[in-house]
CSV table of C-alpha atoms in Angstrom, one decimal:
chain,number,residue,atom,x,y,z
A,12,UNK,CA,20.8,10.1,-8.5
A,13,UNK,CA,23.9,8.4,-9.8
A,14,UNK,CA,25.1,11.6,-11.6
A,15,UNK,CA,24.6,13.6,-8.3
A,16,UNK,CA,26.6,11.0,-6.4
A,17,UNK,CA,29.5,11.1,-8.9
A,18,UNK,CA,29.6,14.9,-9.1
A,19,UNK,CA,29.3,15.4,-5.4
A,20,UNK,CA,31.9,12.8,-4.6
A,21,UNK,CA,29.6,11.4,-1.9
A,22,UNK,CA,28.4,8.1,-3.2
A,23,UNK,CA,26.8,5.4,-1.1
A,24,UNK,CA,29.0,2.4,-0.3
A,25,UNK,CA,26.7,0.0,-2.3
A,26,UNK,CA,24.2,0.1,-5.1
A,27,UNK,CA,21.9,-2.6,-6.5
A,28,UNK,CA,20.8,-2.1,-10.1
A,29,UNK,CA,18.0,-4.6,-10.8
A,30,UNK,CA,15.8,-5.3,-13.8
A,31,UNK,CA,15.3,-7.8,-16.6
A,32,UNK,CA,18.1,-9.0,-18.8
A,33,UNK,CA,18.7,-6.5,-21.6
A,34,UNK,CA,17.7,-3.3,-19.8
A,35,UNK,CA,21.3,-2.1,-19.5
A,36,UNK,CA,22.1,-2.7,-15.8
A,37,UNK,CA,25.8,-3.6,-16.5
A,38,UNK,CA,26.2,-0.7,-19.0
A,39,UNK,CA,24.8,1.7,-16.5
A,40,UNK,CA,26.9,0.3,-13.7
A,41,UNK,CA,30.1,0.8,-15.8
A,42,UNK,CA,29.1,4.3,-16.8
A,43,UNK,CA,28.7,5.1,-13.1
A,44,UNK,CA,31.9,3.4,-12.1
A,45,UNK,CA,33.7,5.5,-14.8
A,46,UNK,CA,32.1,8.7,-13.5
A,47,UNK,CA,33.3,7.9,-9.9
A,48,UNK,CA,36.9,7.4,-11.1
A,49,UNK,CA,36.8,10.3,-13.7
A,50,UNK,CA,39.2,13.2,-13.0
A,51,UNK,CA,37.5,15.6,-15.4
A,52,UNK,CA,34.0,16.9,-16.0
A,53,UNK,CA,31.2,16.6,-16.6
A,54,UNK,CA,31.6,13.0,-15.3
A,55,UNK,CA,32.4,10.8,-17.0
A,56,UNK,CA,34.3,13.1,-19.4
A,57,UNK,CA,35.8,10.3,-21.5
A,58,UNK,CA,39.0,12.3,-22.0
A,59,UNK,CA,41.0,12.3,-18.8
A,60,UNK,CA,43.6,9.7,-18.0
A,61,UNK,CA,41.3,7.8,-15.6
A,62,UNK,CA,38.6,7.6,-18.3
A,63,UNK,CA,41.1,6.4,-20.9
A,64,UNK,CA,42.3,3.7,-18.6
A,65,UNK,CA,38.8,2.7,-17.7
A,66,UNK,CA,37.7,2.4,-21.3
A,67,UNK,CA,40.7,0.3,-22.0
A,68,UNK,CA,39.9,-1.9,-19.0
A,69,UNK,CA,43.2,-1.2,-17.3
A,70,UNK,CA,42.1,1.1,-14.4
A,71,UNK,CA,43.7,-0.2,-11.2
A,72,UNK,CA,40.9,0.9,-9.0
A,73,UNK,CA,38.1,-0.9,-10.8
A,74,UNK,CA,37.4,-4.6,-10.7
A,75,UNK,CA,34.7,-7.0,-11.9
A,76,UNK,CA,33.4,-10.2,-10.3
A,77,UNK,CA,31.2,-12.4,-12.4
A,78,UNK,CA,30.3,-16.1,-12.8
A,79,UNK,CA,33.1,-18.1,-14.4
A,80,UNK,CA,32.2,-19.4,-17.9
A,81,UNK,CA,32.4,-23.0,-16.8
A,82,UNK,CA,30.5,-22.6,-13.5
A,83,UNK,CA,26.9,-22.2,-12.5
A,84,UNK,CA,27.5,-19.7,-9.8
A,85,UNK,CA,29.8,-17.0,-8.5
A,86,UNK,CA,32.0,-18.8,-6.0
A,87,UNK,CA,33.0,-18.0,-2.5
A,88,UNK,CA,36.7,-18.0,-3.5
A,89,UNK,CA,36.0,-15.1,-5.9
A,90,UNK,CA,34.3,-13.0,-3.2
A,91,UNK,CA,37.1,-13.7,-0.7
A,92,UNK,CA,39.7,-12.7,-3.2
A,93,UNK,CA,37.8,-9.5,-4.0
A,94,UNK,CA,37.4,-8.8,-0.3
A,95,UNK,CA,41.2,-9.0,0.2
A,96,UNK,CA,41.8,-6.6,-2.7
A,97,UNK,CA,39.2,-4.1,-1.6
A,98,UNK,CA,41.0,-3.4,1.6
A,99,UNK,CA,44.0,-2.1,-0.3
A,100,UNK,CA,43.7,1.6,-0.7
A,101,UNK,CA,43.1,3.1,-4.2
A,102,UNK,CA,46.1,3.6,-6.4
A,103,UNK,CA,45.0,6.6,-8.4
A,104,UNK,CA,41.4,7.6,-7.4
A,105,UNK,CA,39.5,8.5,-4.3
A,106,UNK,CA,37.5,5.3,-4.7
A,107,UNK,CA,38.0,1.6,-5.3
A,108,UNK,CA,35.0,0.4,-7.3
A,109,UNK,CA,33.8,-3.2,-7.5
A,110,UNK,CA,31.2,-4.4,-10.0
A,111,UNK,CA,29.5,-7.7,-9.2
A,112,UNK,CA,27.7,-8.8,-12.3
A,113,UNK,CA,24.6,-10.9,-11.9
A,114,UNK,CA,25.0,-11.0,-8.1
A,115,UNK,CA,21.9,-13.2,-7.9
A,116,UNK,CA,24.2,-15.9,-9.3
A,117,UNK,CA,26.2,-16.1,-6.1
A,118,UNK,CA,26.0,-19.3,-4.1
A,119,UNK,CA,25.1,-19.1,-0.4
A,120,UNK,CA,28.7,-19.2,0.8
A,121,UNK,CA,29.6,-16.3,-1.6
A,122,UNK,CA,26.6,-14.3,-0.5
A,123,UNK,CA,27.6,-14.7,3.2
A,124,UNK,CA,31.2,-13.7,2.4
A,125,UNK,CA,30.0,-10.5,0.6
A,126,UNK,CA,27.7,-9.6,3.5
A,127,UNK,CA,30.7,-9.4,5.8
A,128,UNK,CA,32.4,-6.6,3.7
A,129,UNK,CA,29.1,-4.8,3.1
A,130,UNK,CA,28.5,-4.6,6.8
A,131,UNK,CA,31.9,-3.0,7.5
A,132,UNK,CA,33.3,-1.7,4.2
A,133,UNK,CA,36.4,0.5,3.9
A,134,UNK,CA,35.5,4.2,3.5
A,135,UNK,CA,36.7,4.4,0.0
A,136,UNK,CA,34.9,1.3,-1.4
A,137,UNK,CA,31.9,1.5,-3.7
A,138,UNK,CA,30.1,-1.8,-4.6
A,139,UNK,CA,27.9,-2.0,-7.6
A,140,UNK,CA,25.7,-5.1,-7.9
A,141,UNK,CA,23.4,-6.1,-10.8
A,142,UNK,CA,20.6,-8.6,-10.5
A,143,UNK,CA,17.3,-9.5,-12.1
A,144,UNK,CA,15.4,-8.4,-9.0
A,145,UNK,CA,15.9,-7.3,-5.4
A,146,UNK,CA,14.0,-10.5,-4.3
A,147,UNK,CA,16.6,-12.6,-6.1
A,148,UNK,CA,19.2,-11.6,-3.5
A,149,UNK,CA,19.2,-12.3,0.2
A,150,UNK,CA,17.5,-9.5,2.0
A,151,UNK,CA,20.5,-9.1,4.3
A,152,UNK,CA,22.5,-8.0,1.2
A,153,UNK,CA,19.8,-6.0,-0.6
A,154,UNK,CA,19.0,-4.0,2.5
A,155,UNK,CA,22.6,-2.7,2.6
A,156,UNK,CA,22.4,-1.3,-0.9
A,157,UNK,CA,20.7,1.6,-2.5
A,158,UNK,CA,18.3,-0.2,-4.9
A,159,UNK,CA,17.6,1.3,-8.3
A,160,UNK,CA,15.2,-0.6,-10.6
A,161,UNK,CA,15.5,-0.2,-14.3
A,162,UNK,CA,12.5,-0.2,-16.6
A,163,UNK,CA,11.9,-0.3,-20.4
A,164,UNK,CA,11.5,2.7,-22.6
A,165,UNK,CA,8.4,3.6,-24.7
A,166,UNK,CA,7.8,2.0,-28.1
A,167,UNK,CA,8.6,5.3,-29.8
A,168,UNK,CA,11.9,5.7,-27.9
A,169,UNK,CA,12.8,2.1,-28.7
A,170,UNK,CA,12.0,2.6,-32.4
A,171,UNK,CA,14.1,5.8,-32.5
A,172,UNK,CA,17.0,4.1,-30.9
A,173,UNK,CA,16.8,1.2,-33.3
A,174,UNK,CA,16.6,3.5,-36.3
A,175,UNK,CA,19.8,5.2,-35.2
A,176,UNK,CA,21.6,1.9,-34.8
A,177,UNK,CA,20.2,0.3,-37.9
A,178,UNK,CA,19.8,3.0,-40.6
A,179,UNK,CA,17.2,2.1,-43.1
A,180,UNK,CA,15.4,-0.2,-40.8
A,181,UNK,CA,11.7,0.5,-41.1
A,182,UNK,CA,8.2,-1.0,-41.4
A,183,UNK,CA,7.3,-4.5,-40.2
A,184,UNK,CA,10.8,-5.6,-39.2
A,185,UNK,CA,11.4,-2.5,-37.1
A,186,UNK,CA,8.1,-2.7,-35.2
A,187,UNK,CA,8.3,-6.5,-34.7
A,188,UNK,CA,11.6,-6.0,-33.0
A,189,UNK,CA,10.1,-3.1,-30.9
A,190,UNK,CA,7.1,-5.2,-29.8
A,191,UNK,CA,9.3,-8.2,-29.1
A,192,UNK,CA,11.5,-6.1,-26.8
A,193,UNK,CA,8.5,-4.5,-25.0
A,194,UNK,CA,10.7,-1.5,-24.2
A,195,UNK,CA,13.7,-3.7,-23.4
A,196,UNK,CA,16.4,-2.4,-25.9
A,197,UNK,CA,18.6,-5.4,-25.3
A,198,UNK,CA,15.8,-7.8,-26.3
A,199,UNK,CA,15.0,-5.8,-29.4
A,200,UNK,CA,18.7,-5.7,-30.4
A,201,UNK,CA,19.0,-9.5,-29.9
A,202,UNK,CA,15.9,-10.0,-32.1
A,203,UNK,CA,17.5,-8.1,-34.9
A,204,UNK,CA,21.0,-9.5,-34.6
A,205,UNK,CA,20.5,-13.2,-33.5
A,206,UNK,CA,18.9,-15.8,-35.7
A,207,UNK,CA,18.3,-18.0,-32.6
A,208,UNK,CA,16.2,-15.3,-30.9
A,209,UNK,CA,14.0,-14.9,-34.0
A,210,UNK,CA,13.6,-18.6,-34.3
A,211,UNK,CA,12.6,-18.8,-30.6
A,212,UNK,CA,10.0,-16.2,-31.1
A,213,UNK,CA,8.6,-18.0,-34.1
A,214,UNK,CA,8.4,-21.2,-32.0
A,215,UNK,CA,6.4,-19.3,-29.3
A,216,UNK,CA,4.2,-17.9,-32.0
A,217,UNK,CA,3.7,-21.4,-33.5
A,218,UNK,CA,2.7,-22.7,-30.0
A,219,UNK,CA,0.1,-20.0,-29.6
A,220,UNK,CA,-1.3,-20.6,-33.1
A,221,UNK,CA,-1.5,-24.3,-32.3
A,222,UNK,CA,-3.5,-23.6,-29.2
A,223,UNK,CA,-6.0,-21.4,-31.0
A,224,UNK,CA,-6.4,-24.1,-33.7
A,225,UNK,CA,-7.1,-26.6,-30.8
A,226,UNK,CA,-5.4,-29.5,-32.6
A,227,UNK,CA,-3.5,-31.6,-30.1
A,228,UNK,CA,-1.0,-32.8,-32.6
A,229,UNK,CA,0.0,-29.3,-33.5
A,230,UNK,CA,0.6,-28.4,-29.8
A,231,UNK,CA,2.7,-31.6,-29.4
A,232,UNK,CA,4.6,-30.7,-32.6
A,233,UNK,CA,5.3,-27.2,-31.3
A,234,UNK,CA,6.7,-28.6,-28.0
A,235,UNK,CA,8.6,-31.5,-29.6
A,236,UNK,CA,12.0,-29.7,-30.1
A,237,UNK,CA,12.2,-29.0,-26.3
A,238,UNK,CA,11.7,-32.6,-25.1
A,239,UNK,CA,15.2,-32.8,-23.6
A,240,UNK,CA,16.3,-29.1,-23.9
A,241,UNK,CA,15.8,-27.5,-20.5
A,242,UNK,CA,17.3,-24.1,-21.4
A,243,UNK,CA,15.4,-24.1,-24.7
A,244,UNK,CA,12.2,-24.8,-22.9
A,245,UNK,CA,12.9,-21.9,-20.5
A,246,UNK,CA,13.5,-19.5,-23.4
A,247,UNK,CA,10.3,-20.7,-25.1
A,248,UNK,CA,8.3,-20.1,-21.9
A,249,UNK,CA,9.8,-16.6,-21.6
A,250,UNK,CA,8.9,-15.7,-25.2
A,251,UNK,CA,5.4,-17.3,-25.0
A,252,UNK,CA,4.7,-15.4,-21.8
A,253,UNK,CA,5.7,-12.1,-23.4
A,254,UNK,CA,3.4,-12.9,-26.3
A,255,UNK,CA,0.6,-13.6,-23.9
A,256,UNK,CA,1.0,-10.2,-22.4
A,257,UNK,CA,0.7,-8.6,-25.9
A,258,UNK,CA,-2.3,-10.8,-26.7
A,259,UNK,CA,-4.1,-9.7,-23.5
A,260,UNK,CA,-3.4,-6.0,-24.4
A,261,UNK,CA,-4.3,-6.3,-28.1
A,262,UNK,CA,-8.0,-5.4,-27.7
A,263,UNK,CA,-7.0,-2.2,-26.0
A,264,UNK,CA,-3.9,-1.3,-27.9
A,265,UNK,CA,-4.2,-2.0,-31.6
A,266,UNK,CA,-1.3,-2.1,-34.0
A,267,UNK,CA,0.3,-5.4,-33.1
A,268,UNK,CA,-0.6,-7.8,-36.0
A,269,UNK,CA,0.8,-11.0,-34.4
A,270,UNK,CA,-1.1,-10.4,-31.2
A,271,UNK,CA,-4.3,-9.1,-32.8
A,272,UNK,CA,-4.7,-12.2,-34.9
A,273,UNK,CA,-4.3,-14.4,-31.8
A,274,UNK,CA,-6.5,-12.3,-29.5
A,275,UNK,CA,-9.6,-13.2,-31.6
A,276,UNK,CA,-9.3,-16.7,-30.0
A,277,UNK,CA,-7.5,-15.9,-26.8
A,278,UNK,CA,-9.3,-13.3,-24.7
A,279,UNK,CA,-7.5,-11.4,-21.9
A,280,UNK,CA,-8.9,-13.6,-19.1
A,281,UNK,CA,-7.8,-16.7,-21.0
A,282,UNK,CA,-4.4,-15.2,-21.6
A,283,UNK,CA,-4.1,-14.6,-17.9
A,284,UNK,CA,-4.9,-18.2,-17.1
A,285,UNK,CA,-2.3,-19.4,-19.6
A,286,UNK,CA,0.2,-17.0,-18.0
A,287,UNK,CA,-0.4,-18.7,-14.6
A,288,UNK,CA,0.3,-22.1,-16.2
A,289,UNK,CA,3.5,-20.8,-17.7
A,290,UNK,CA,4.6,-19.5,-14.3
A,291,UNK,CA,4.0,-22.8,-12.6
A,292,UNK,CA,6.0,-24.7,-15.3
A,293,UNK,CA,8.8,-22.2,-15.1
A,294,UNK,CA,9.0,-22.7,-11.3
A,295,UNK,CA,9.0,-26.5,-11.8
A,296,UNK,CA,12.0,-26.2,-14.2
A,297,UNK,CA,13.8,-24.1,-11.6
A,298,UNK,CA,13.6,-27.0,-9.2
A,299,UNK,CA,15.0,-29.5,-11.8
A,300,UNK,CA,11.8,-31.1,-12.8
A,301,UNK,CA,12.1,-33.8,-15.5
A,302,UNK,CA,12.2,-31.9,-18.8
A,303,UNK,CA,10.3,-34.3,-21.1
A,304,UNK,CA,7.6,-34.8,-18.5
A,305,UNK,CA,7.4,-31.0,-17.9
A,306,UNK,CA,7.1,-30.3,-21.6
A,307,UNK,CA,4.2,-32.9,-21.8
A,308,UNK,CA,2.6,-31.4,-18.8
A,309,UNK,CA,2.8,-27.9,-20.3
A,310,UNK,CA,1.0,-29.0,-23.4
A,311,UNK,CA,-1.7,-30.7,-21.5
A,312,UNK,CA,-2.2,-27.8,-19.1
A,313,UNK,CA,-2.3,-25.2,-21.9
A,314,UNK,CA,-4.8,-27.3,-23.8
A,315,UNK,CA,-7.0,-27.6,-20.8
A,316,UNK,CA,-7.1,-23.8,-20.4
A,317,UNK,CA,-8.0,-23.4,-24.0
A,318,UNK,CA,-10.8,-26.0,-23.8
A,319,UNK,CA,-12.4,-24.5,-20.7
A,320,UNK,CA,-15.8,-23.0,-21.5
A,321,UNK,CA,-15.6,-20.4,-18.8
A,322,UNK,CA,-12.7,-18.9,-16.7
């Protein structure tokens, strides 16, 4: 769809690329932006003057709006400044392309300011928004965009991509990264390149093993590092939830040693119940629940699920 829009020179005025972190939303948005501004072919050619400028981040008709490093949201002042710029006609291209990264990070005032220009955009403007999901944005904004959802690739495709990027990577390390990513290449890449990501996964694995051993002290020990670490607890919940999905699938899709071992004690229906607990705790953290109390509640709720005789 995006290739056709770029080649036909008839793009929509706004696109929303949504999906989990690591799926390549921002990469795809930039490739599409380059294709729209490209003066050669096939688009993006990578050789014309427009492409060279784009790849050097100096193309005058492309701009990016994203959350400042020291802020928790995209601010209304940023959207207002972008809105003023977008009504200046393009310098070199037929289009003025604006990429709004993580548009779900906009505060309400910024979202309302963006809505005004999406309702009546200049004819040469193309807005590209990225977000975790369509629901993460106000419907008034999402409804004015062509929504394209990104999904993960197959395990075989992920393994092939990782082999190309890491020559010589094979065996247990390769497939552990593939399974951790679950088709999300960004997650698999982070697993291989970032020690903190691998440590986080090991902590989620330790929590799952502590639950199967049904020793309360082990569960408390697994959660102890997150007593006052809200972001760390969020990452743990995300990794643990991903592991639960693999545990639930293990009886039907063999070949995942970590999940297979745990699935002997955590049947699919129990994994689903644990997933529900994780969802409730993640929601509580979103609304600024007390972190130490939330960690304690998580341990108690998970232990209750594991001790239930029937679910």
